[in-house]
mmCIF file of N, CA, C and O in Angstrom:
data_model
loop_
_atom_site.group_PDB
_atom_site.id
_atom_site.type_symbol
_atom_site.label_atom_id
_atom_site.label_comp_id
_atom_site.label_asym_id
_atom_site.label_seq_id
_atom_site.Cartn_x
_atom_site.Cartn_y
_atom_site.Cartn_z
ATOM 1 N N MET A 16 148.617 108.204 100.487
ATOM 2 C CA MET A 16 147.460 109.075 100.349
ATOM 3 C C MET A 16 147.761 110.106 99.272
ATOM 4 O O MET A 16 148.814 110.722 99.273
ATOM 5 N N GLN A 17 146.815 110.278 98.358
ATOM 6 C CA GLN A 17 146.989 111.224 97.271
ATOM 7 C C GLN A 17 146.088 112.432 97.457
ATOM 8 O O GLN A 17 145.107 112.391 98.197
ATOM 9 N N HIS A 18 146.451 113.477 96.767
ATOM 10 C CA HIS A 18 145.648 114.691 96.775
ATOM 11 C C HIS A 18 144.300 114.389 96.100
ATOM 12 O O HIS A 18 144.240 113.660 95.106
ATOM 13 N N PRO A 19 143.186 114.930 96.630
ATOM 14 C CA PRO A 19 141.859 114.663 96.058
ATOM 15 C C PRO A 19 141.743 115.016 94.576
ATOM 16 O O PRO A 19 141.039 114.338 93.831
ATOM 17 N N MET A 20 142.429 116.062 94.128
ATOM 18 C CA MET A 20 142.374 116.436 92.715
ATOM 19 C C MET A 20 142.998 115.345 91.843
ATOM 20 O O MET A 20 142.476 115.028 90.778
ATOM 21 N N VAL A 21 144.111 114.761 92.297
ATOM 22 C CA VAL A 21 144.775 113.687 91.549
ATOM 23 C C VAL A 21 143.863 112.470 91.481
ATOM 24 O O VAL A 21 143.698 111.858 90.421
ATOM 25 N N GLU A 22 143.237 112.131 92.601
ATOM 26 C CA GLU A 22 142.312 110.997 92.617
ATOM 27 C C GLU A 22 141.148 111.224 91.665
ATOM 28 O O GLU A 22 140.727 110.315 90.954
ATOM 29 N N ARG A 23 140.613 112.442 91.646
ATOM 30 C CA ARG A 23 139.489 112.741 90.750
ATOM 31 C C ARG A 23 139.908 112.621 89.289
ATOM 32 O O ARG A 23 139.175 112.068 88.467
ATOM 33 N N ILE A 24 141.098 113.130 88.939
ATOM 34 C CA ILE A 24 141.588 113.040 87.569
ATOM 35 C C ILE A 24 141.765 111.586 87.164
ATOM 36 O O ILE A 24 141.389 111.182 86.068
ATOM 37 N N GLN A 25 142.304 110.770 88.063
ATOM 38 C CA GLN A 25 142.485 109.354 87.763
ATOM 39 C C GLN A 25 141.139 108.649 87.598
ATOM 40 O O GLN A 25 140.988 107.773 86.763
ATOM 41 N N ARG A 26 140.163 109.026 88.408
ATOM 42 C CA ARG A 26 138.854 108.384 88.377
ATOM 43 C C ARG A 26 138.021 108.825 87.171
ATOM 44 O O ARG A 26 137.373 108.021 86.519
ATOM 45 N N THR A 27 138.036 110.126 86.847
ATOM 46 C CA THR A 27 137.156 110.651 85.806
ATOM 47 C C THR A 27 137.874 110.996 84.514
ATOM 48 O O THR A 27 137.236 111.137 83.484
ATOM 49 N N GLY A 28 139.180 111.197 84.575
ATOM 50 C CA GLY A 28 139.938 111.530 83.376
ATOM 51 C C GLY A 28 140.124 113.013 83.140
ATOM 52 O O GLY A 28 140.786 113.420 82.203
ATOM 53 N N TYR A 29 139.544 113.845 83.979
ATOM 54 C CA TYR A 29 139.719 115.284 83.813
ATOM 55 C C TYR A 29 139.593 115.974 85.172
ATOM 56 O O TYR A 29 138.973 115.452 86.092
ATOM 57 N N PRO A 30 140.205 117.147 85.307
ATOM 58 C CA PRO A 30 140.148 117.864 86.589
ATOM 59 C C PRO A 30 138.764 118.427 86.863
ATOM 60 O O PRO A 30 137.900 118.473 85.983
ATOM 61 N N ILE A 31 138.558 118.867 88.096
ATOM 62 C CA ILE A 31 137.271 119.378 88.538
ATOM 63 C C ILE A 31 136.878 120.678 87.837
ATOM 64 O O ILE A 31 135.705 120.950 87.646
ATOM 65 N N TYR A 32 137.847 121.479 87.428
ATOM 66 C CA TYR A 32 137.516 122.787 86.860
ATOM 67 C C TYR A 32 136.939 122.661 85.456
ATOM 68 O O TYR A 32 137.427 121.921 84.630
ATOM 69 N N SER A 33 135.920 123.376 85.205
ATOM 70 C CA SER A 33 135.328 123.505 83.880
ATOM 71 C C SER A 33 134.750 124.911 83.803
ATOM 72 O O SER A 33 134.084 125.349 84.739
ATOM 73 N N PRO A 34 134.986 125.626 82.724
ATOM 74 C CA PRO A 34 134.458 126.992 82.634
ATOM 75 C C PRO A 34 132.932 127.048 82.672
ATOM 76 O O PRO A 34 132.357 128.084 82.960
ATOM 77 N N ARG A 35 132.263 125.911 82.420
ATOM 78 C CA ARG A 35 130.804 125.888 82.454
ATOM 79 C C ARG A 35 130.261 125.716 83.866
ATOM 80 O O ARG A 35 129.075 125.906 84.095
ATOM 81 N N ARG A 36 131.107 125.337 84.815
ATOM 82 C CA ARG A 36 130.644 125.123 86.191
ATOM 83 C C ARG A 36 130.830 126.406 86.992
ATOM 84 O O ARG A 36 131.856 127.066 86.887
ATOM 85 N N GLN A 37 129.858 126.733 87.803
ATOM 86 C CA GLN A 37 129.970 127.917 88.642
ATOM 87 C C GLN A 37 130.549 127.533 89.989
ATOM 88 O O GLN A 37 130.197 126.499 90.553
ATOM 89 N N GLU A 38 131.412 128.397 90.503
ATOM 90 C CA GLU A 38 131.993 128.145 91.815
ATOM 91 C C GLU A 38 130.942 128.407 92.888
ATOM 92 O O GLU A 38 130.276 129.435 92.895
ATOM 93 N N TYR A 39 130.789 127.431 93.790
ATOM 94 C CA TYR A 39 129.852 127.539 94.903
ATOM 95 C C TYR A 39 130.521 128.242 96.077
ATOM 96 O O TYR A 39 129.904 129.019 96.761
ATOM 97 N N GLY A 40 131.789 127.923 96.298
ATOM 98 C CA GLY A 40 132.540 128.529 97.388
ATOM 99 C C GLY A 40 133.657 127.615 97.848
ATOM 100 O O GLY A 40 133.983 126.634 97.200
ATOM 101 N N THR A 41 134.228 127.942 98.988
ATOM 102 C CA THR A 41 135.297 127.151 99.588
ATOM 103 C C THR A 41 134.765 126.530 100.862
ATOM 104 O O THR A 41 134.194 127.225 101.701
ATOM 105 N N ASP A 42 134.958 125.209 101.003
ATOM 106 C CA ASP A 42 134.411 124.537 102.179
ATOM 107 C C ASP A 42 135.239 124.827 103.425
ATOM 108 O O ASP A 42 136.244 125.543 103.369
ATOM 109 N N ALA A 43 134.824 124.275 104.541
ATOM 110 C CA ALA A 43 135.473 124.539 105.830
ATOM 111 C C ALA A 43 136.912 124.051 105.881
ATOM 112 O O ALA A 43 137.684 124.487 106.729
ATOM 113 N N LEU A 44 137.291 123.168 104.953
ATOM 114 C CA LEU A 44 138.657 122.636 104.930
ATOM 115 C C LEU A 44 139.501 123.254 103.818
ATOM 116 O O LEU A 44 140.619 122.821 103.562
ATOM 117 N N GLY A 45 138.960 124.257 103.135
ATOM 118 C CA GLY A 45 139.714 124.965 102.106
ATOM 119 C C GLY A 45 139.595 124.399 100.708
ATOM 120 O O GLY A 45 140.318 124.823 99.809
ATOM 121 N N ASN A 46 138.686 123.461 100.473
ATOM 122 C CA ASN A 46 138.490 122.877 99.150
ATOM 123 C C ASN A 46 137.514 123.717 98.337
ATOM 124 O O ASN A 46 136.496 124.161 98.856
ATOM 125 N N GLU A 47 137.821 123.911 97.035
ATOM 126 C CA GLU A 47 136.895 124.619 96.166
ATOM 127 C C GLU A 47 135.706 123.729 95.865
ATOM 128 O O GLU A 47 135.864 122.558 95.544
ATOM 129 N N VAL A 48 134.508 124.288 95.954
ATOM 130 C CA VAL A 48 133.284 123.549 95.686
ATOM 131 C C VAL A 48 132.571 124.249 94.539
ATOM 132 O O VAL A 48 132.459 125.471 94.511
ATOM 133 N N PHE A 49 132.102 123.438 93.577
ATOM 134 C CA PHE A 49 131.399 123.963 92.417
ATOM 135 C C PHE A 49 129.958 123.464 92.423
ATOM 136 O O PHE A 49 129.652 122.437 93.031
ATOM 137 N N SER A 50 129.085 124.189 91.742
ATOM 138 C CA SER A 50 127.688 123.760 91.674
ATOM 139 C C SER A 50 127.642 122.356 91.079
ATOM 140 O O SER A 50 128.366 122.037 90.148
ATOM 141 N N GLY A 51 126.806 121.525 91.669
ATOM 142 C CA GLY A 51 126.695 120.135 91.247
ATOM 143 C C GLY A 51 127.479 119.172 92.116
ATOM 144 O O GLY A 51 127.248 117.966 92.070
ATOM 145 N N ASP A 52 128.418 119.669 92.924
ATOM 146 C CA ASP A 52 129.192 118.810 93.825
ATOM 147 C C ASP A 52 128.333 118.405 95.015
ATOM 148 O O ASP A 52 127.485 119.174 95.479
ATOM 149 N N GLN A 53 128.585 117.205 95.528
ATOM 150 C CA GLN A 53 127.880 116.756 96.730
ATOM 151 C C GLN A 53 128.618 117.293 97.957
ATOM 152 O O GLN A 53 129.841 117.193 98.053
ATOM 153 N N ILE A 54 127.855 117.873 98.880
ATOM 154 C CA ILE A 54 128.431 118.440 100.092
ATOM 155 C C ILE A 54 127.684 117.906 101.313
ATOM 156 O O ILE A 54 126.546 117.470 101.213
ATOM 157 N N LEU A 55 128.367 117.933 102.446
ATOM 158 C CA LEU A 55 127.746 117.655 103.733
ATOM 159 C C LEU A 55 127.631 118.987 104.460
ATOM 160 O O LEU A 55 128.612 119.728 104.571
ATOM 161 N N VAL A 56 126.439 119.323 104.916
ATOM 162 C CA VAL A 56 126.192 120.615 105.560
ATOM 163 C C VAL A 56 125.923 120.390 107.039
ATOM 164 O O VAL A 56 125.082 119.570 107.420
ATOM 165 N N PHE A 57 126.653 121.134 107.871
ATOM 166 C CA PHE A 57 126.440 121.102 109.311
ATOM 167 C C PHE A 57 126.454 122.528 109.830
ATOM 168 O O PHE A 57 127.456 123.237 109.697
ATOM 169 N N GLU A 58 125.321 122.951 110.363
ATOM 170 C CA GLU A 58 125.126 124.324 110.851
ATOM 171 C C GLU A 58 125.511 125.302 109.750
ATOM 172 O O GLU A 58 124.928 125.279 108.693
ATOM 173 N N ASP A 59 126.489 126.175 109.969
ATOM 174 C CA ASP A 59 126.870 127.181 108.975
ATOM 175 C C ASP A 59 128.045 126.756 108.109
ATOM 176 O O ASP A 59 128.565 127.559 107.342
ATOM 177 N N GLU A 60 128.485 125.513 108.220
ATOM 178 C CA GLU A 60 129.644 125.023 107.472
ATOM 179 C C GLU A 60 129.230 123.954 106.479
ATOM 180 O O GLU A 60 128.216 123.283 106.657
ATOM 181 N N PHE A 61 130.023 123.795 105.411
ATOM 182 C CA PHE A 61 129.793 122.709 104.467
ATOM 183 C C PHE A 61 131.142 122.092 104.095
ATOM 184 O O PHE A 61 132.188 122.721 104.217
ATOM 185 N N PHE A 62 131.085 120.819 103.671
ATOM 186 C CA PHE A 62 132.285 120.045 103.382
ATOM 187 C C PHE A 62 132.091 119.306 102.058
ATOM 188 O O PHE A 62 131.047 118.700 101.833
ATOM 189 N N LEU A 63 133.097 119.331 101.192
ATOM 190 C CA LEU A 63 133.066 118.612 99.929
ATOM 191 C C LEU A 63 133.187 117.122 100.219
ATOM 192 O O LEU A 63 134.193 116.658 100.757
ATOM 193 N N VAL A 64 132.156 116.344 99.897
ATOM 194 C CA VAL A 64 132.076 114.932 100.265
ATOM 195 C C VAL A 64 133.238 114.133 99.697
ATOM 196 O O VAL A 64 133.814 113.291 100.392
ATOM 197 N N GLU A 65 133.612 114.377 98.438
ATOM 198 C CA GLU A 65 134.639 113.541 97.814
ATOM 199 C C GLU A 65 136.025 113.671 98.453
ATOM 200 O O GLU A 65 136.888 112.841 98.203
ATOM 201 N N THR A 66 136.224 114.667 99.289
ATOM 202 C CA THR A 66 137.532 114.819 99.936
ATOM 203 C C THR A 66 137.552 114.250 101.352
ATOM 204 O O THR A 66 138.606 114.233 101.984
ATOM 205 N N LEU A 67 136.395 113.791 101.840
ATOM 206 C CA LEU A 67 136.302 113.301 103.216
ATOM 207 C C LEU A 67 136.517 111.794 103.299
ATOM 208 O O LEU A 67 136.088 111.051 102.413
ATOM 209 N N MET A 68 137.143 111.344 104.372
ATOM 210 C CA MET A 68 137.281 109.918 104.627
ATOM 211 C C MET A 68 135.931 109.398 105.128
ATOM 212 O O MET A 68 135.109 110.161 105.648
ATOM 213 N N ASN A 69 135.695 108.095 104.979
ATOM 214 C CA ASN A 69 134.429 107.498 105.411
ATOM 215 C C ASN A 69 134.139 107.770 106.884
ATOM 216 O O ASN A 69 133.004 108.047 107.255
ATOM 217 N N GLU A 70 135.166 107.695 107.731
ATOM 218 C CA GLU A 70 134.980 107.929 109.160
ATOM 219 C C GLU A 70 134.523 109.363 109.423
ATOM 220 O O GLU A 70 133.695 109.613 110.296
ATOM 221 N N THR A 71 135.043 110.294 108.652
ATOM 222 C CA THR A 71 134.657 111.694 108.805
ATOM 223 C C THR A 71 133.205 111.894 108.392
ATOM 224 O O THR A 71 132.441 112.590 109.073
ATOM 225 N N LYS A 72 132.814 111.275 107.279
ATOM 226 C CA LYS A 72 131.418 111.365 106.827
ATOM 227 C C LYS A 72 130.484 110.809 107.892
ATOM 228 O O LYS A 72 129.463 111.425 108.217
ATOM 229 N N GLU A 73 130.842 109.644 108.438
ATOM 230 C CA GLU A 73 130.001 109.025 109.466
ATOM 231 C C GLU A 73 129.881 109.905 110.702
ATOM 232 O O GLU A 73 128.796 110.050 111.264
ATOM 233 N N ALA A 74 130.993 110.505 111.120
ATOM 234 C CA ALA A 74 130.974 111.376 112.297
ATOM 235 C C ALA A 74 130.077 112.595 112.047
ATOM 236 O O ALA A 74 129.297 112.990 112.915
ATOM 237 N N LEU A 75 130.181 113.186 110.865
ATOM 238 C CA LEU A 75 129.336 114.336 110.539
ATOM 239 C C LEU A 75 127.861 113.941 110.489
ATOM 240 O O LEU A 75 126.993 114.699 110.942
ATOM 241 N N GLU A 76 127.563 112.751 109.956
ATOM 242 C CA GLU A 76 126.180 112.274 109.931
ATOM 243 C C GLU A 76 125.627 112.112 111.346
ATOM 244 O O GLU A 76 124.487 112.473 111.621
ATOM 245 N N VAL A 77 126.444 111.569 112.252
ATOM 246 C CA VAL A 77 126.007 111.340 113.635
ATOM 247 C C VAL A 77 125.640 112.654 114.320
ATOM 248 O O VAL A 77 124.679 112.711 115.081
ATOM 249 N N ILE A 78 126.389 113.710 114.043
ATOM 250 C CA ILE A 78 126.100 114.984 114.708
ATOM 251 C C ILE A 78 125.050 115.815 113.975
ATOM 252 O O ILE A 78 124.761 116.934 114.364
ATOM 253 N N GLY A 79 124.494 115.249 112.893
ATOM 254 C CA GLY A 79 123.367 115.909 112.249
ATOM 255 C C GLY A 79 123.626 116.559 110.910
ATOM 256 O O GLY A 79 122.752 117.272 110.392
ATOM 257 N N ALA A 80 124.764 116.336 110.302
ATOM 258 C CA ALA A 80 125.033 116.916 108.974
ATOM 259 C C ALA A 80 124.144 116.241 107.938
ATOM 260 O O ALA A 80 123.792 115.071 108.062
ATOM 261 N N THR A 81 123.772 117.001 106.907
ATOM 262 C CA THR A 81 122.918 116.474 105.842
ATOM 263 C C THR A 81 123.629 116.569 104.508
ATOM 264 O O THR A 81 124.407 117.491 104.257
ATOM 265 N N TYR A 82 123.344 115.591 103.629
ATOM 266 C CA TYR A 82 123.888 115.594 102.281
ATOM 267 C C TYR A 82 123.060 116.516 101.408
ATOM 268 O O TYR A 82 121.830 116.477 101.436
ATOM 269 N N GLU A 83 123.749 117.324 100.618
ATOM 270 C CA GLU A 83 123.084 118.231 99.673
ATOM 271 C C GLU A 83 123.928 118.345 98.424
ATOM 272 O O GLU A 83 125.095 117.944 98.415
ATOM 273 N N ILE A 84 123.349 118.895 97.378
ATOM 274 C CA ILE A 84 124.070 119.194 96.148
ATOM 275 C C ILE A 84 124.275 120.708 96.098
ATOM 276 O O ILE A 84 123.320 121.469 96.249
ATOM 277 N N ALA A 85 125.522 121.118 95.906
ATOM 278 C CA ALA A 85 125.823 122.545 95.831
ATOM 279 C C ALA A 85 125.091 123.144 94.634
ATOM 280 O O ALA A 85 125.109 122.593 93.545
ATOM 281 N N GLN A 86 124.415 124.241 94.849
ATOM 282 C CA GLN A 86 123.660 124.905 93.790
ATOM 283 C C GLN A 86 124.456 126.071 93.313
ATOM 284 O O GLN A 86 124.250 126.906 92.665
#
């Protein structure tokens, strides 16, 4: 298992940080979220989708979490 930042760099060729992107905040698991990132929102918490395992996404969907784009 690799760190999500390493996986993103391998997949896209560059890290998540860009001075043109605004920081949205830190999700419930401590991941930095920037505007434009896909998040799962449940009650007062949000989670960065790209760092979640499929089983976690499914569990959050079952309990009512919704997919949104961080603004």
